[in-house]
Amino acid sequence: MATRNVKSTIAGTVLEIQRNVGETVETDDPIITLECMKMEIPVVAPAGGRIAQISVSAGDVVHEGQVVCVLET
Amino acid sequence: MTWQPEVDELRAREELARRMGGTEKIQRQHAGGKLTVRERVTQLLDPDTFHEIGAIAGKARYDENGKLVDFTPANFVMGRGRIEGRPVVVGGDDFTVRGGAMDAAIGSKQVYAEQMANELRLPIIRLVDGTGGGGSVRTLETDGRSYVPYNQGWDLVVDNLAKVPVVGLGLGSVAGLGSSRLVSSHYSVMVREISQMFIAGPPLVARTGETVTKEELGGSEMCARAGSIDEVVDSETEAFARVRRFLSYLPSSVFELSARGTVSDDPARRDDWLIGAIPRDRRKVYDMRKIVRTLVDRDSFFEMSRLYGSAAITGLARMDGWPVAVLASDPYFYGGGWTADAAIKITRFIDLANTFHLPVVNLVDVPGFLIGKQSEIDGTIRHGSRALAALYQAQVPWCSILVRRAFGVAGAAHSNHKRLAYRFAWPSGDWGSLPVEGGIEAAYRAELAASADPAALRGQIEQHLNQFRSPFRTAEAFLVEEIIDPRDTRRLLCDFANLAAPLREPGVVSASYRP
């Protein structure tokens, strides 16, 4: 089984963690919601898989390209 | 006595040229997953249309009787051909001869190709698979001297950007001048895995103490994310298809106008889902690409530079058959806010549209420049102001659809306000110099400071101000000219394209293109 890092495409603040470790997601499912420019911007699954790790918490500031989640695909 | 012996010799020499660097080198090229330059030319062009020029230029060796005994062709193959029936110039590096390095070239062949495109006013496609311009330090020994460098033919390379479509394809490891030839284009593509691009390759970089592989140093995806090139594709065949598609939207030169394509889609087509395309909750994002694809002629959207400056979507498309340049915001990236890289991308794109007289359709949802320390570090205001300059210098017909937000300097840059405001707002329109949510603290500082419950007061002020936010209030004052049903947008854009078509003026524009 391969793992895949899910990176934030933007810098922003973590507003909400929408999915839990262990859950399965499909491509484009929102996993984490970030806040930036007064918008809620989702970090979506780049592929289907099981969430192996979520490496941020609500309120965290993330930078562009930061790994926020690891998927088992 | 005829000249048949000479014609026979000509054919024999051409045959020698077609062997390129020899069987072993060709096998190595194929083993590396790459086509030879001649295979590339054949695949790119319409069948049997290649007219080669300078095939027999190269280095010959003669015996003591003056008889030709060996011949190595120059490592640049070029000529004219056709793409979708239209004449083009193509020139490609032959990696099988000295790795495409300049020291095995006859530099004037490259210059000739550029000049031919320039004077015959034809698009040029560069198939880049070479290691640079200066060749190797070996030339010190063979020439017995060094030289002050200059970039041969660069006057033409630059002038071509103002006159004819220029496409660069990265089809191998590309360094130095080769890299610059690749990116000095209106559209550049690299093929994943077989192509890398850098200023200098890993051996030179290693001398600075940095050990990297070719892929780490100049992998195609990295180059696209850096904005050095526009596109990454998985195969050479796909790269050639992209070239053909890109050129289909453009005239052969700026002295002509893009032809109208087949009209295959109803200009009055209404897609019902557009009425709900923009979420009522201002904080929610939506899929702008889906909106773009719906509004333009079916299957006509050709996106460019997707991996770079992603807050802006740029691409070519057709409206009622007419080629147009489409600019749009992507709320998934910084809410569509202009980052430094988005601004650079927008500048290049406006310049492309202006150079080739393509009317612009701009789908606007811009909350402003991206704010914050990183944005300042990135020099966003400099790059954004450059985009503003491009906008105000552009002469092409321009139509903006205010899909949602237009705030601040970047929001104002949805069009040149001194020109006719050919624009339409959707009912979801929301605009101003600063969004209410962000501006209350600054504008009501004293009131909030004096309040016993600033949070409650803040809420009250926000609620109070929001009632003035309706786009209808702006329209009452004719500060926005038209509010439309989103489902009518395609019809109105097709109208625009038809009105814009006769306004396009061929010729070289004053603010043309820089790579």
XYZ file of C-alpha atoms in Angstrom:
588
model
C 0.000 0.000 0.000
C 1.374 3.378 -0.976
C 1.150 6.501 1.087
C 0.603 9.911 -0.350
C 1.225 13.269 1.266
C -1.606 15.742 0.943
C -0.223 19.261 0.776
C -1.932 22.557 1.271
C -1.940 24.501 -1.986
C -2.239 27.789 -0.105
C -1.130 29.473 3.103
C -3.949 29.912 5.603
C -5.392 29.074 9.015
C -6.954 25.703 9.771
C -10.639 26.328 10.392
C -11.912 22.801 10.693
C -10.786 19.203 10.380
C -13.601 17.575 8.486
C -12.506 13.965 8.426
C -10.890 11.635 10.958
C -7.906 9.349 10.806
C -9.011 5.929 9.595
C -11.829 7.189 7.398
C -11.819 6.470 3.693
C -12.169 9.290 1.221
C -12.763 9.581 -2.486
C -10.888 11.863 -4.877
C -11.811 15.525 -4.318
C -13.441 14.897 -0.924
C -12.692 17.814 1.426
C -10.521 16.719 4.362
C -9.560 19.982 6.009
C -11.010 23.479 5.696
C -8.614 26.405 5.679
C -9.454 30.046 6.039
C -7.783 32.557 3.773
C -8.904 35.882 2.289
C -12.130 35.473 4.321
C -12.944 32.319 2.387
C -13.294 28.733 3.487
C -10.993 26.822 1.204
C -10.978 23.036 1.340
C -7.938 20.814 1.125
C -9.249 17.935 -0.943
C -8.097 14.357 -1.368
C -5.898 14.083 -4.462
C -6.847 10.391 -4.691
C -9.108 7.899 -2.974
C -7.728 6.208 0.119
C -7.684 5.912 3.888
C -6.582 8.803 6.051
C -3.473 7.587 7.862
C -2.530 10.828 9.554
C -3.697 14.404 9.987
C -0.811 16.607 10.956
C -2.549 19.900 11.769
C -5.177 21.097 14.240
C -7.815 23.812 14.113
C -6.210 27.212 14.546
C -2.844 26.176 13.102
C -1.299 28.418 10.499
C -0.143 26.382 7.487
C 2.166 27.466 4.723
C 1.887 26.747 1.018
C 3.089 23.236 0.250
C 2.885 22.026 3.875
C 1.882 18.392 4.358
C -1.390 18.485 6.247
C -2.484 14.887 5.888
C -1.189 11.491 4.789
C -3.330 9.126 2.752
C -2.912 5.391 2.276
C -3.888 4.787 -1.320
C 26.471 15.614 -70.528
C 24.006 16.646 -67.848
C 24.424 17.586 -64.167
C 23.084 14.184 -63.104
C 26.316 13.210 -61.316
C 25.997 16.290 -59.105
C 22.331 15.595 -58.424
C 23.303 12.035 -57.494
C 25.924 13.413 -55.115
C 23.343 15.777 -53.621
C 21.029 12.832 -52.962
C 23.889 10.835 -51.479
C 24.795 13.695 -49.157
C 21.151 14.071 -48.101
C 21.092 10.370 -47.366
C 24.144 10.762 -45.151
C 22.422 13.608 -43.307
C 19.396 11.426 -42.645
C 21.620 9.007 -40.719
C 21.992 11.707 -38.091
C 24.528 10.651 -35.419
C 24.562 7.013 -36.559
C 22.784 3.796 -35.631
C 24.252 3.494 -32.161
C 23.350 7.034 -31.145
C 19.852 6.645 -32.569
C 19.384 3.430 -30.597
C 20.505 5.240 -27.487
C 18.021 8.046 -28.190
C 15.205 5.496 -28.550
C 16.341 3.579 -25.468
C 16.007 6.823 -23.535
C 12.340 6.942 -24.565
C 12.947 9.747 -27.028
C 12.192 10.165 -30.708
C 14.882 11.382 -33.071
C 14.584 14.906 -34.365
C 13.473 13.649 -37.768
C 10.777 11.448 -36.240
C 9.626 14.465 -34.231
C 9.348 16.689 -37.269
C 7.397 13.994 -39.098
C 4.972 13.483 -36.210
C 4.445 17.187 -35.596
C 3.704 18.216 -39.171
C 0.921 17.255 -41.528
C 1.984 14.140 -43.489
C 4.581 14.680 -46.230
C 4.748 18.438 -45.802
C 8.295 18.856 -44.479
C 10.472 20.908 -46.769
C 13.933 20.727 -45.266
C 16.480 23.485 -45.608
C 20.202 23.010 -45.112
C 20.106 19.224 -44.787
C 23.605 18.841 -46.160
C 25.174 21.420 -43.868
C 27.631 19.720 -41.556
C 31.196 18.656 -41.139
C 32.663 16.712 -44.038
C 35.906 14.789 -44.283
C 37.690 14.236 -47.603
C 40.495 11.943 -48.710
C 43.663 13.167 -50.404
C 41.868 13.137 -53.747
C 39.154 15.420 -52.499
C 36.604 12.608 -52.338
C 34.005 12.778 -49.552
C 34.670 9.952 -47.089
C 32.669 10.950 -44.052
C 29.950 13.401 -43.099
C 28.415 14.481 -39.800
C 25.318 16.639 -40.209
C 24.900 19.808 -38.206
C 22.835 18.979 -35.154
C 19.923 21.231 -36.029
C 17.259 20.106 -38.498
C 14.935 22.755 -39.849
C 12.586 23.788 -42.591
C 9.006 24.545 -43.362
C 5.934 22.358 -43.156
C 2.251 22.547 -42.462
C 0.082 22.137 -39.389
C -3.648 21.772 -40.034
C -2.842 22.973 -43.538
C -1.178 26.217 -42.418
C 2.533 26.803 -43.112
C 4.926 26.852 -40.149
C 8.660 26.838 -39.509
C 10.090 24.013 -37.445
C 13.614 23.629 -36.103
C 14.880 20.874 -33.854
C 18.084 19.913 -32.097
C 19.616 16.573 -33.052
C 20.759 15.059 -29.786
C 22.362 12.127 -31.609
C 25.066 14.457 -32.875
C 27.270 15.612 -30.007
C 24.331 15.725 -27.588
C 22.824 18.666 -29.415
C 25.694 20.846 -28.215
C 26.421 24.041 -30.046
C 29.971 23.082 -30.925
C 28.612 20.575 -33.457
C 26.151 23.054 -34.834
C 26.229 25.489 -37.629
C 24.744 28.362 -35.705
C 23.509 30.147 -38.767
C 20.944 27.369 -39.324
C 19.139 28.322 -36.127
C 19.340 31.972 -37.066
C 17.984 31.151 -40.508
C 14.967 29.373 -39.018
C 14.180 32.378 -36.821
C 14.653 34.785 -39.731
C 12.473 32.657 -41.993
C 9.654 32.743 -39.435
C 10.158 36.480 -39.036
C 10.211 37.464 -42.692
C 7.703 34.941 -44.003
C 5.502 35.729 -40.980
C 5.029 32.132 -39.949
C 4.707 30.440 -36.561
C 7.892 28.764 -35.366
C 8.141 25.614 -33.302
C 11.438 24.868 -31.562
C 12.110 21.246 -30.665
C 14.729 21.719 -27.984
C 16.926 18.787 -27.060
C 20.316 20.355 -26.590
C 22.808 21.291 -23.994
C 23.327 24.942 -24.658
C 24.928 27.645 -26.656
C 28.547 27.777 -25.727
C 29.339 24.154 -26.279
C 32.094 22.802 -24.099
C 35.384 24.181 -22.847
C 36.910 21.877 -25.426
C 36.525 24.705 -27.925
C 39.254 26.567 -26.026
C 41.659 23.917 -27.220
C 40.297 23.557 -30.740
C 39.966 27.295 -31.395
C 43.055 28.325 -29.479
C 41.204 31.277 -27.959
C 38.140 32.240 -25.989
C 35.468 34.766 -26.957
C 33.165 37.332 -25.439
C 29.769 35.591 -25.491
C 26.755 36.833 -27.356
C 23.433 35.202 -28.029
C 23.351 34.506 -31.720
C 20.064 35.329 -33.399
C 18.544 36.774 -30.259
C 17.412 39.918 -32.030
C 15.168 37.654 -34.107
C 14.102 35.515 -31.146
C 12.882 38.666 -29.412
C 11.326 40.207 -32.511
C 9.489 36.983 -33.274
C 7.712 37.227 -29.930
C 6.125 40.449 -31.180
C 5.248 39.067 -34.620
C 4.626 35.328 -34.897
C 3.445 32.528 -32.609
C 6.468 30.891 -30.997
C 6.264 27.487 -29.344
C 9.043 25.790 -27.389
C 9.042 22.057 -26.715
C 11.464 20.615 -24.157
C 12.199 17.113 -25.391
C 15.344 16.201 -23.505
C 17.763 17.620 -20.966
C 17.982 21.263 -21.791
C 20.538 23.696 -20.429
C 21.854 27.205 -20.877
C 20.922 28.825 -24.145
C 18.723 25.815 -24.959
C 16.646 26.582 -21.862
C 16.318 30.180 -22.883
C 15.242 29.163 -26.400
C 12.608 26.911 -24.840
C 11.075 29.571 -22.610
C 11.460 32.516 -25.002
C 8.140 31.524 -26.450
C 4.436 32.173 -26.151
C 3.802 28.605 -25.124
C 6.250 26.056 -23.777
C 5.788 22.395 -23.010
C 8.029 19.772 -21.423
C 7.580 16.030 -21.604
C 7.578 14.317 -18.222
C 10.660 12.219 -17.389
C 12.465 12.621 -20.712
C 12.872 16.354 -20.304
C 14.578 18.446 -17.665
C 15.528 22.079 -17.882
C 18.150 24.077 -16.035
C 20.630 26.886 -16.409
C 23.465 24.432 -15.828
C 23.243 20.684 -15.295
C 24.142 18.545 -12.271
C 27.914 18.259 -12.988
C 28.369 22.038 -12.948
C 26.040 22.443 -9.995
C 28.037 19.811 -8.110
C 31.020 22.135 -8.286
C 29.066 24.576 -6.120
C 28.631 21.857 -3.516
C 25.074 20.902 -4.383
C 24.549 17.292 -5.381
C 21.321 16.797 -7.293
C 19.928 14.532 -9.981
C 18.720 15.953 -13.292
C 15.138 15.402 -12.223
C 15.662 17.116 -8.870
C 17.366 20.048 -10.501
C 15.046 20.638 -13.427
C 12.147 18.187 -13.446
C 9.307 19.193 -15.726
C 6.669 19.571 -13.031
C 8.977 21.736 -10.950
C 9.645 23.938 -13.982
C 5.902 24.306 -14.590
C 5.222 25.171 -10.935
C 8.015 27.736 -11.084
C 6.382 29.303 -14.124
C 9.448 28.653 -16.259
C 7.351 26.675 -18.716
C 3.611 26.441 -19.321
C 2.777 22.774 -19.503
C 3.875 19.250 -18.660
C 2.659 16.341 -20.758
C 3.273 12.602 -20.603
C 4.492 11.937 -24.122
C 5.969 13.597 -27.176
C 2.807 12.730 -29.107
C 0.779 14.654 -26.531
C 3.188 17.586 -26.781
C 2.703 17.747 -30.569
C -1.074 17.615 -30.096
C -0.845 20.545 -27.663
C 1.133 22.561 -30.220
C -1.437 21.943 -32.930
C -4.243 22.942 -30.598
C -2.468 26.081 -29.339
C -1.770 27.299 -32.863
C -5.364 26.695 -33.912
C -6.494 29.733 -31.874
C -3.880 32.093 -33.263
C -3.264 33.817 -36.560
C -0.084 32.875 -38.458
C 1.320 36.252 -37.492
C 0.225 39.507 -35.883
C -0.319 40.854 -39.409
C -3.354 38.606 -39.686
C -6.387 37.907 -37.512
C -7.444 34.606 -36.002
C -9.899 32.787 -38.179
C -13.339 31.938 -36.912
C -13.635 28.221 -36.214
C -16.575 26.007 -36.930
C -19.728 27.210 -35.257
C -20.917 24.037 -33.608
C -22.531 25.233 -30.422
C -25.708 27.256 -29.890
C -24.714 30.826 -28.944
C -27.958 31.177 -26.995
C -27.427 27.955 -25.014
C -28.553 28.432 -21.409
C -27.315 26.137 -18.698
C -29.767 26.152 -15.817
C -27.290 25.222 -13.133
C -25.534 28.576 -13.612
C -28.276 30.261 -11.565
C -26.918 28.394 -8.552
C -23.255 28.211 -9.522
C -22.135 30.780 -6.963
C -22.879 29.782 -3.356
C -25.006 32.287 -1.454
C -22.603 31.918 1.467
C -19.802 34.317 0.519
C -17.245 32.178 2.303
C -17.835 29.116 0.138
C -15.803 28.278 -2.936
C -17.016 26.882 -6.265
C -15.588 25.391 -9.459
C -14.747 28.279 -11.817
C -13.402 25.934 -14.516
C -16.804 24.312 -14.794
C -18.318 27.768 -15.370
C -15.691 28.619 -18.008
C -16.238 25.348 -19.862
C -19.985 25.922 -19.892
C -19.795 29.472 -21.177
C -17.400 28.918 -24.080
C -18.118 26.828 -27.170
C -18.328 23.177 -26.191
C -14.888 21.540 -25.686
C -13.088 24.670 -26.842
C -11.355 25.680 -23.593
C -7.573 25.237 -23.819
C -6.068 26.036 -20.449
C -2.463 27.225 -20.209
C -0.036 27.342 -17.258
C -2.377 25.585 -14.828
C 0.345 24.711 -12.323
C 1.580 28.272 -11.926
C -0.070 31.308 -10.358
C -3.105 29.139 -9.771
C -5.316 31.912 -8.335
C -5.699 32.945 -11.971
C -7.007 30.657 -14.705
C -5.787 31.501 -18.202
C -6.618 29.860 -21.487
C -7.798 30.173 -25.059
C -11.301 29.309 -26.163
C -13.954 30.018 -28.778
C -17.168 31.991 -28.480
C -19.538 31.408 -31.374
C -16.479 30.185 -33.250
C -14.300 33.251 -32.550
C -11.020 32.653 -30.720
C -10.866 34.577 -27.436
C -8.520 34.771 -24.468
C -10.185 33.747 -21.212
C -9.008 35.036 -17.869
C -10.753 33.841 -14.702
C -10.274 33.646 -10.957
C -9.961 30.367 -9.075
C -11.425 30.768 -5.571
C -9.729 27.544 -4.464
C -6.407 29.392 -4.511
C -6.329 32.256 -2.043
C -9.966 32.943 -2.843
C -8.851 34.176 -6.258
C -6.652 36.833 -4.630
C -3.742 37.993 -6.725
C -0.472 36.487 -5.584
C 2.834 37.590 -7.095
C 2.913 34.566 -9.391
C -0.718 35.008 -10.432
C 0.084 38.612 -11.359
C 3.077 37.530 -13.450
C 0.904 34.958 -15.185
C -1.821 37.534 -15.863
C 0.717 40.006 -17.303
C 2.061 37.436 -19.741
C -1.423 36.369 -20.701
C -2.718 39.879 -21.352
C 0.392 40.527 -23.439
C -0.278 37.350 -25.421
C -3.880 38.403 -26.102
C -2.815 41.914 -27.022
C -0.011 40.759 -29.314
C -2.292 38.455 -31.315
C -5.408 40.672 -31.146
C -7.477 38.170 -29.200
C -10.508 39.697 -27.465
C -10.442 39.050 -23.714
C -13.225 37.548 -21.624
C -12.551 38.071 -17.928
C -14.553 36.164 -15.288
C -13.922 38.120 -12.136
C -13.920 37.006 -8.515
C -11.006 38.901 -7.040
C -10.929 39.744 -3.321
C -7.842 41.894 -3.926
C -4.156 41.224 -3.711
C -3.231 38.449 -1.316
C -2.354 40.178 1.953
C 0.168 39.207 4.610
C 3.892 39.169 5.154
C 4.642 36.466 2.585
C 2.834 38.466 -0.043
C 5.042 41.466 0.732
C 8.165 39.281 0.647
C 7.085 38.015 -2.769
C 6.918 41.565 -4.144
C 3.239 41.163 -4.982
C 2.595 44.864 -5.350
C 5.375 45.197 -7.949
C 4.150 42.252 -10.003
C 0.521 43.301 -9.549
C 1.284 46.813 -10.738
C 2.972 45.331 -13.777
C -0.235 43.434 -14.534
C -2.142 46.705 -14.190
C 0.210 48.294 -16.712
C -0.396 45.405 -19.130
C -4.146 45.876 -18.704
C -4.018 49.621 -19.374
C -1.727 49.133 -22.386
C -3.899 46.425 -23.931
C -5.868 47.535 -26.969
C -7.953 44.434 -27.557
C -11.714 44.321 -27.022
C -12.404 43.401 -23.410
C -15.461 42.058 -21.634
C -15.668 41.403 -17.906
C -18.229 39.332 -16.067
C -18.324 40.247 -12.386
C -19.139 36.812 -11.083
C -18.682 37.648 -7.441
C -16.093 39.856 -5.789
C -14.111 42.826 -7.085
C -12.248 44.460 -4.229
C -9.339 46.819 -3.986
C -6.671 47.539 -6.558
C -6.592 44.019 -7.979
C -10.390 43.875 -8.172
C -10.394 47.214 -9.962
C -8.024 45.651 -12.476
C -10.841 43.593 -13.983
C -10.870 46.145 -16.801
C -9.407 49.446 -17.959
C -11.866 51.927 -16.438
C -11.185 54.540 -19.140
C -12.547 52.312 -21.853
C -16.204 51.531 -22.466
C -17.276 49.430 -19.491
C -18.333 46.399 -21.491
C -19.224 44.316 -18.481
C -21.986 42.407 -16.791
C -22.511 41.579 -13.137
C -24.116 38.463 -11.781
C -26.562 38.949 -8.880
C -23.843 37.474 -6.648
C -21.736 40.582 -7.336
C -19.984 42.008 -4.291
C -17.535 44.873 -4.574
C -15.871 47.840 -2.997
C -12.493 49.104 -1.938
C -12.472 46.790 1.070
C -14.850 43.971 2.057
C -17.048 44.850 5.020
C -15.647 41.960 7.070
C -12.108 43.263 6.861
C -12.681 46.988 7.012
C -14.786 47.504 10.136
C -11.891 47.567 12.617
C -10.117 50.298 10.705
C -13.140 52.439 9.885
C -14.865 52.216 13.294
C -11.796 52.023 15.531
C -12.878 54.790 17.922
C -16.444 53.494 18.298
C -15.245 49.951 18.930
C -12.642 51.116 21.457
C -15.259 53.087 23.395
C -17.785 50.259 23.416
C -18.425 48.082 26.465
C -19.112 45.136 24.131
C -17.009 45.623 20.986
C -17.906 42.205 19.554
C -21.626 42.955 19.696
C -21.094 46.420 18.251
C -18.971 44.965 15.496
C -21.806 42.581 14.619
C -24.315 45.431 14.584
C -22.109 47.562 12.339
C -21.557 44.647 9.951
C -25.272 43.949 9.730
C -25.970 47.636 9.154
C -23.364 47.931 6.409
C -24.375 44.712 4.673
C -27.726 46.186 3.710
C -25.867 48.628 1.437
C -24.001 45.815 -0.243
C -26.687 44.821 -2.724
C -25.508 45.145 -6.339
C -28.870 46.751 -7.130
C -27.863 49.801 -5.097
C -24.744 50.121 -7.228
C -26.814 49.712 -10.395
C -29.211 52.451 -9.222
C -26.286 54.857 -9.465
C -25.199 53.293 -12.793
C -21.870 52.382 -11.184
C -22.388 48.942 -12.592
C -24.059 48.980 -15.962
C -25.899 45.672 -16.152
C -26.898 42.937 -13.787
C -27.796 39.782 -15.650
C -29.248 36.346 -15.151
C -26.131 34.130 -15.146
C -27.857 31.809 -17.610
C -27.773 34.582 -20.230
C -24.004 34.958 -19.975
C -23.078 32.762 -22.911
C -25.423 34.580 -25.249
C -23.994 37.932 -24.156
C -20.416 36.732 -24.532
C -21.146 35.392 -28.017
C -22.615 38.810 -28.835
C -19.411 40.355 -27.550
C -17.239 38.052 -29.655
C -19.219 38.926 -32.782
C -19.029 42.658 -32.059
C -15.332 42.412 -31.225
C -14.337 40.493 -34.348
C -14.383 43.461 -36.770
C -12.671 45.693 -34.170
C -9.509 43.610 -34.115
C -6.698 45.468 -35.843
C -3.777 43.525 -37.289
C -0.213 44.730 -36.854
C 2.554 44.965 -34.286
C 1.280 46.381 -31.004
C 3.256 48.894 -28.967
C 3.174 46.769 -25.827
C 3.956 43.334 -27.121
C 5.260 40.226 -25.521
C 8.142 39.469 -23.186
C 8.675 35.854 -22.170
